Short mmCIF file of C-alpha atoms in Angstrom, two decimals:
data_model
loop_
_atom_site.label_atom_id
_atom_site.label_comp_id
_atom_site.label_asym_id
_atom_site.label_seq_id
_atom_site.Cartn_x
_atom_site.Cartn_y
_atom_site.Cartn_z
CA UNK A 1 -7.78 0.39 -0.16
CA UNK A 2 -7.72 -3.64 -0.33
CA UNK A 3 -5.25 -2.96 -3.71
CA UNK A 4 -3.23 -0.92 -1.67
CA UNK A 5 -1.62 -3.65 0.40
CA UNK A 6 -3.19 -6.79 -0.79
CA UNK A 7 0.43 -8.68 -1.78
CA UNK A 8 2.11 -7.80 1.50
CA UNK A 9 -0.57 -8.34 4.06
CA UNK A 10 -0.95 -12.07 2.30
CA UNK A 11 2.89 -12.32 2.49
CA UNK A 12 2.45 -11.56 6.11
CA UNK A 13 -0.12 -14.46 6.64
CA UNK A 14 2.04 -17.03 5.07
CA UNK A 15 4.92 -16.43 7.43
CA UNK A 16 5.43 -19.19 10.12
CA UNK A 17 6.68 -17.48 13.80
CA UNK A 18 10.22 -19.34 14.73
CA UNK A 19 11.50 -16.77 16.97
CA UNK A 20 14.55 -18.58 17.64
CA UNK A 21 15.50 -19.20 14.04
CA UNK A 22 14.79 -15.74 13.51
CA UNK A 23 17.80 -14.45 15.32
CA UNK A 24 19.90 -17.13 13.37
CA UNK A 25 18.55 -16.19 10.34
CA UNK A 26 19.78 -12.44 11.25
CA UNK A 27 23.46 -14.01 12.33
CA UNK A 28 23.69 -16.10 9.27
CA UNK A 29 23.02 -13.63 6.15
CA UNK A 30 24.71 -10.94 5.05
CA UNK A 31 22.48 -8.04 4.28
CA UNK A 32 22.99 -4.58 3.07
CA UNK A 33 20.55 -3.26 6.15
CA UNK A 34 19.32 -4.50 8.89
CA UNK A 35 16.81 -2.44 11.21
CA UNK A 36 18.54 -1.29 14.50
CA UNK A 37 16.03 -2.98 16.88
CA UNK A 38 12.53 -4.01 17.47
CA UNK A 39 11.94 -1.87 20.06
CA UNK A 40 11.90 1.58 18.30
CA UNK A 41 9.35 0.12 15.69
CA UNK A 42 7.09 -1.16 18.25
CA UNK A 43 7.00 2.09 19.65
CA UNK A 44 5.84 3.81 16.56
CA UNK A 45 3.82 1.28 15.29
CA UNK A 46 0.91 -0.03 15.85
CA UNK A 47 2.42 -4.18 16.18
CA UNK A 48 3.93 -6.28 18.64
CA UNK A 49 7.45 -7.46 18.84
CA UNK A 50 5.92 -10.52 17.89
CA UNK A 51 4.10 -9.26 14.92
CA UNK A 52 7.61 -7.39 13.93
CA UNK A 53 9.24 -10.38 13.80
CA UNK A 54 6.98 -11.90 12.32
CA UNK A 55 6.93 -9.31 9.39
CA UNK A 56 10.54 -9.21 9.25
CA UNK A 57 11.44 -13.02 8.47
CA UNK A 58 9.11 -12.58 5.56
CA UNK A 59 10.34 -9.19 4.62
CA UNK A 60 13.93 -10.57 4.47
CA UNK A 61 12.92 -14.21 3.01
CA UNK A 62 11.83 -12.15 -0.21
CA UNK A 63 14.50 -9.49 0.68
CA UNK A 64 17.59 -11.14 1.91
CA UNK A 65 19.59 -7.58 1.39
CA UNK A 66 17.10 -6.05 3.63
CA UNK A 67 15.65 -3.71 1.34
CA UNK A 68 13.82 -3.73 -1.74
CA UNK A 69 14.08 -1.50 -5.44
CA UNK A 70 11.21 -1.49 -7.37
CA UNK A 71 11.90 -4.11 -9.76
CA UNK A 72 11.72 -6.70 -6.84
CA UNK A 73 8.73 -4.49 -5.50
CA UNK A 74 7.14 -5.47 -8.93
CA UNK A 75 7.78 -8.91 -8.99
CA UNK A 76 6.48 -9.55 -5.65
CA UNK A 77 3.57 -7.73 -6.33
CA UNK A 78 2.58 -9.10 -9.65
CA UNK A 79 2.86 -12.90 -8.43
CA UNK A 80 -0.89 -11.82 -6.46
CA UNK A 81 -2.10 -10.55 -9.63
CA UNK A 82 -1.53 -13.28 -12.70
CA UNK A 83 -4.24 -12.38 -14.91
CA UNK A 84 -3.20 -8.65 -15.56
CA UNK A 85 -0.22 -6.04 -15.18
CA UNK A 86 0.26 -4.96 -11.37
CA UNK A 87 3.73 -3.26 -13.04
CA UNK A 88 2.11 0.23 -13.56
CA UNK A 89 0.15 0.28 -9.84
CA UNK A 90 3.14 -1.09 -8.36
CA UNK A 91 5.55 1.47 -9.44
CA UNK A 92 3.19 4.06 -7.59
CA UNK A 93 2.95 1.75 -4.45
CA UNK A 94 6.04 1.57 -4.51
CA UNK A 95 6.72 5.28 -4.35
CA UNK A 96 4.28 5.91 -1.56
CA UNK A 97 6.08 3.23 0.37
CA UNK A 98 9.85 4.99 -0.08
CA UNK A 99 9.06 7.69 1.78
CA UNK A 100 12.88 8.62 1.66
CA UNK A 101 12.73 9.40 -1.81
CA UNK A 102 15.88 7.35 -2.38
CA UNK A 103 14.62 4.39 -4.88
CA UNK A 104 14.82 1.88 -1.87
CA UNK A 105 12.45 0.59 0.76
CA UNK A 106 13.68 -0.63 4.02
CA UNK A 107 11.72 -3.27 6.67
CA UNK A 108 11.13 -0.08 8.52
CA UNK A 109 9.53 2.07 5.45
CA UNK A 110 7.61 -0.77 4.70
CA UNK A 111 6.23 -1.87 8.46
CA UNK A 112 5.36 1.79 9.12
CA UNK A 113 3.39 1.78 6.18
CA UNK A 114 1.65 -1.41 7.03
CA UNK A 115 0.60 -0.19 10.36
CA UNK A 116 -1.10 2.83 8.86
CA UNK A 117 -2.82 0.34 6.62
CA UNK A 118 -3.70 -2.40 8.93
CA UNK A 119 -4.02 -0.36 12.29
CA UNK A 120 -4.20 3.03 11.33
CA UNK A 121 -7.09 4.96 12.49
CA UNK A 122 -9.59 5.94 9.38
CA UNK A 123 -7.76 9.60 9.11
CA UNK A 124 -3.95 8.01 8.82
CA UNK A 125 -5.12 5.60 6.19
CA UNK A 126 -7.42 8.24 4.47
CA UNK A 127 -4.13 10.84 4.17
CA UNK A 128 -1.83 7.73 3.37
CA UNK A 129 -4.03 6.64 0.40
CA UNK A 130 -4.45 10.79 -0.51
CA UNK A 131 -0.73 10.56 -0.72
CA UNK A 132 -0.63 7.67 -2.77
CA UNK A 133 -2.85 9.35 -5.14
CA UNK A 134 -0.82 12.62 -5.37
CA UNK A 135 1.44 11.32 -7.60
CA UNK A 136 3.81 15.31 -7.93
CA UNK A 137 3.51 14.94 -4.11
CA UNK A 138 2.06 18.75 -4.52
CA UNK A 139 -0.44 18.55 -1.76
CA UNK A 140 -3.30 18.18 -4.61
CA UNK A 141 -4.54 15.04 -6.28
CA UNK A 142 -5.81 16.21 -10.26
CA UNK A 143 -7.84 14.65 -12.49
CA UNK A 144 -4.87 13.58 -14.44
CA UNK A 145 -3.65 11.96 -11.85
CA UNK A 146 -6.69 10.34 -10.41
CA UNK A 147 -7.18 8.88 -13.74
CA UNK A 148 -3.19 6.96 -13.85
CA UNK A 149 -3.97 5.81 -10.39
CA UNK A 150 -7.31 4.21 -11.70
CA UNK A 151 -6.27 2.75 -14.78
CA UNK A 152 -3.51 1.30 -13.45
CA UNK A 153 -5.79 -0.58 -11.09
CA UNK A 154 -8.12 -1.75 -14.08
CA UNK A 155 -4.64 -2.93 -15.86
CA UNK A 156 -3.36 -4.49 -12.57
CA UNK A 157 -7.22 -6.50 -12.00
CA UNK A 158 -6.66 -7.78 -16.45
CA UNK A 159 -9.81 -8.62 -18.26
CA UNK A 160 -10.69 -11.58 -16.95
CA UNK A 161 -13.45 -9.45 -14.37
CA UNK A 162 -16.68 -10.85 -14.19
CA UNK A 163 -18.89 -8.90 -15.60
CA UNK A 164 -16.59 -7.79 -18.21
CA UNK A 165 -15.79 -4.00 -17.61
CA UNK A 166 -15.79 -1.38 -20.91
CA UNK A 167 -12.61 -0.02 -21.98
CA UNK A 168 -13.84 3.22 -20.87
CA UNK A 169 -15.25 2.03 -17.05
CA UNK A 170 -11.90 4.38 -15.93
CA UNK A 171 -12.95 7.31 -17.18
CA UNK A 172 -16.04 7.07 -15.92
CA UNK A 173 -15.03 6.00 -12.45
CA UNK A 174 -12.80 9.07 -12.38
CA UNK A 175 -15.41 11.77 -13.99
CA UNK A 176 -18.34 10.35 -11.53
CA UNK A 177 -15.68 10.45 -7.71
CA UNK A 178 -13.29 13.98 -8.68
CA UNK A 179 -16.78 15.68 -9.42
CA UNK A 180 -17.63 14.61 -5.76
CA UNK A 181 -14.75 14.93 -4.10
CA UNK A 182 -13.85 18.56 -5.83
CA UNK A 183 -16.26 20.62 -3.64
CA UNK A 184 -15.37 23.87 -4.59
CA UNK A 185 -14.87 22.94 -8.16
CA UNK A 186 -11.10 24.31 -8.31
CA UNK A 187 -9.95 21.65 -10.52
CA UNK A 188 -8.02 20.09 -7.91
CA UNK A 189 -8.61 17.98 -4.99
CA UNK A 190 -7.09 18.84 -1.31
CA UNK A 191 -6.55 16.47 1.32
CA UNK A 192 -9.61 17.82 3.70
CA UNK A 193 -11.68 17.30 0.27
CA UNK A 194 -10.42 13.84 -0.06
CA UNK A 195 -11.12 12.61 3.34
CA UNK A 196 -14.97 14.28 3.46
CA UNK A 197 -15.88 12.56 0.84
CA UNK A 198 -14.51 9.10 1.19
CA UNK A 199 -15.85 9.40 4.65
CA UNK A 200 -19.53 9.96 3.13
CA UNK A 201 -18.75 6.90 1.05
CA UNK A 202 -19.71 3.48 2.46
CA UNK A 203 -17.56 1.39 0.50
CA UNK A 204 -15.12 3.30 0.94
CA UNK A 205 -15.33 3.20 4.44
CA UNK A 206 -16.31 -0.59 4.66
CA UNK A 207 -12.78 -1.34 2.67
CA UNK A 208 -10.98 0.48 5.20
CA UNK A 209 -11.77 -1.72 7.93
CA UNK A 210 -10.94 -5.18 5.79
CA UNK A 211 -7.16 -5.93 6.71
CA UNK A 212 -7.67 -4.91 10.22
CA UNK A 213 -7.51 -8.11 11.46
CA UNK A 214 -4.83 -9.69 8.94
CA UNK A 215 -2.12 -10.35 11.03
#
């Protein structure tokens, strides 16, 4: 879960809170979208205005257009992540962020995420990271893809890990959770099945509750 939003929830410590230079900044660029208002977000999120604004003056330092494609997505996202390639796990971040489907994520895709992430109870991030992980968006996570997902996490961490991992630490990561997590050995893993058994998992569960207090 820490992978998940590691990059942005750092981004989000670094920003200083001007909130009168904010509204210049919003007079002053051009952009390509700009959220409607504060309000609405705070009302389906789990921030303050404060907090929104906060996350919005970094969202549009990196993002002056007011959205991001995934090449930017990448780049941002690789800078936390020198010593390996972040390109792969990125790309599927990204997807799970553009809920739209449209190859774009707005300051509104991208807050509503964060709240499930930071402030989310255990269920919301639980089905957020299932969907993360169901790459088809099928309403079953495979093998197959349980496997991308993982290896694209041991690509995005490089080889500099102490102790060194073995090339095949991915496969076995993958062969040792589906077994748990496919109860009724189908092949496949549903959501329910997902949630049981990270819930039964205690580092699973201790990860969850990291970046609660980030911003």
């Amino acid at each position: 879960m820490g992978l998940v939003m590691g990059a942005f929830s750092m981004q989000g410590k670094q920003v200083d809170y001007h909130p009168d230079k904010v509204d210049d900044d919003l007079e002053l660029s051009i952009v390509c979208h700009r959220p409607e208002g504060l309000e609405p977000l705070e009302a389906q999120t789990n921030f303050n205005k404060k907090e929104l604004q906060v996350l919005y003056r970094g969202f549009k330092n990196e993002c002056p257009s007011g959205v991001v494609n995934e090449e930017t997505f990448k780049q941002i996202y690789s800078q936390f992540f020198p010593h390996g390639d972040a390109s792969t796990y990125a790309h599927y971040l990204f997807n799970a962020f553009d809920t739209s489907d449209n190859g774009s994520i707005k300051f509104e895709d991208f807050v509503m995420a964060l709240s499930i992430l930071l402030r989310g109870t255990t269920t919301e991030k639980l089905q957020w990271t299932f969907n993360l992980y169901d790459i088809n968006r099928d309403g079953y996570i495979t093998k197959e893809e349980m496997t991308d997902i993982v290896k694209a996490i041991y690509d995005m961490m490089g080889r500099f890990t102490y102790p060194a991992l073995k090339t095949d630490a991915p496969k076995q990561h993958v062969d040792a959770f589906f077994q748990k997590m496919d109860r009724n050995r189908d092949g496949v893993v549903t959501l329910d099945e997902f949630i049981l058994a990270c819930q039964e998992d205690e580092n699973i569960m201790r990860s969850l509750q990291l970046f609660e207090n980030v911003i």
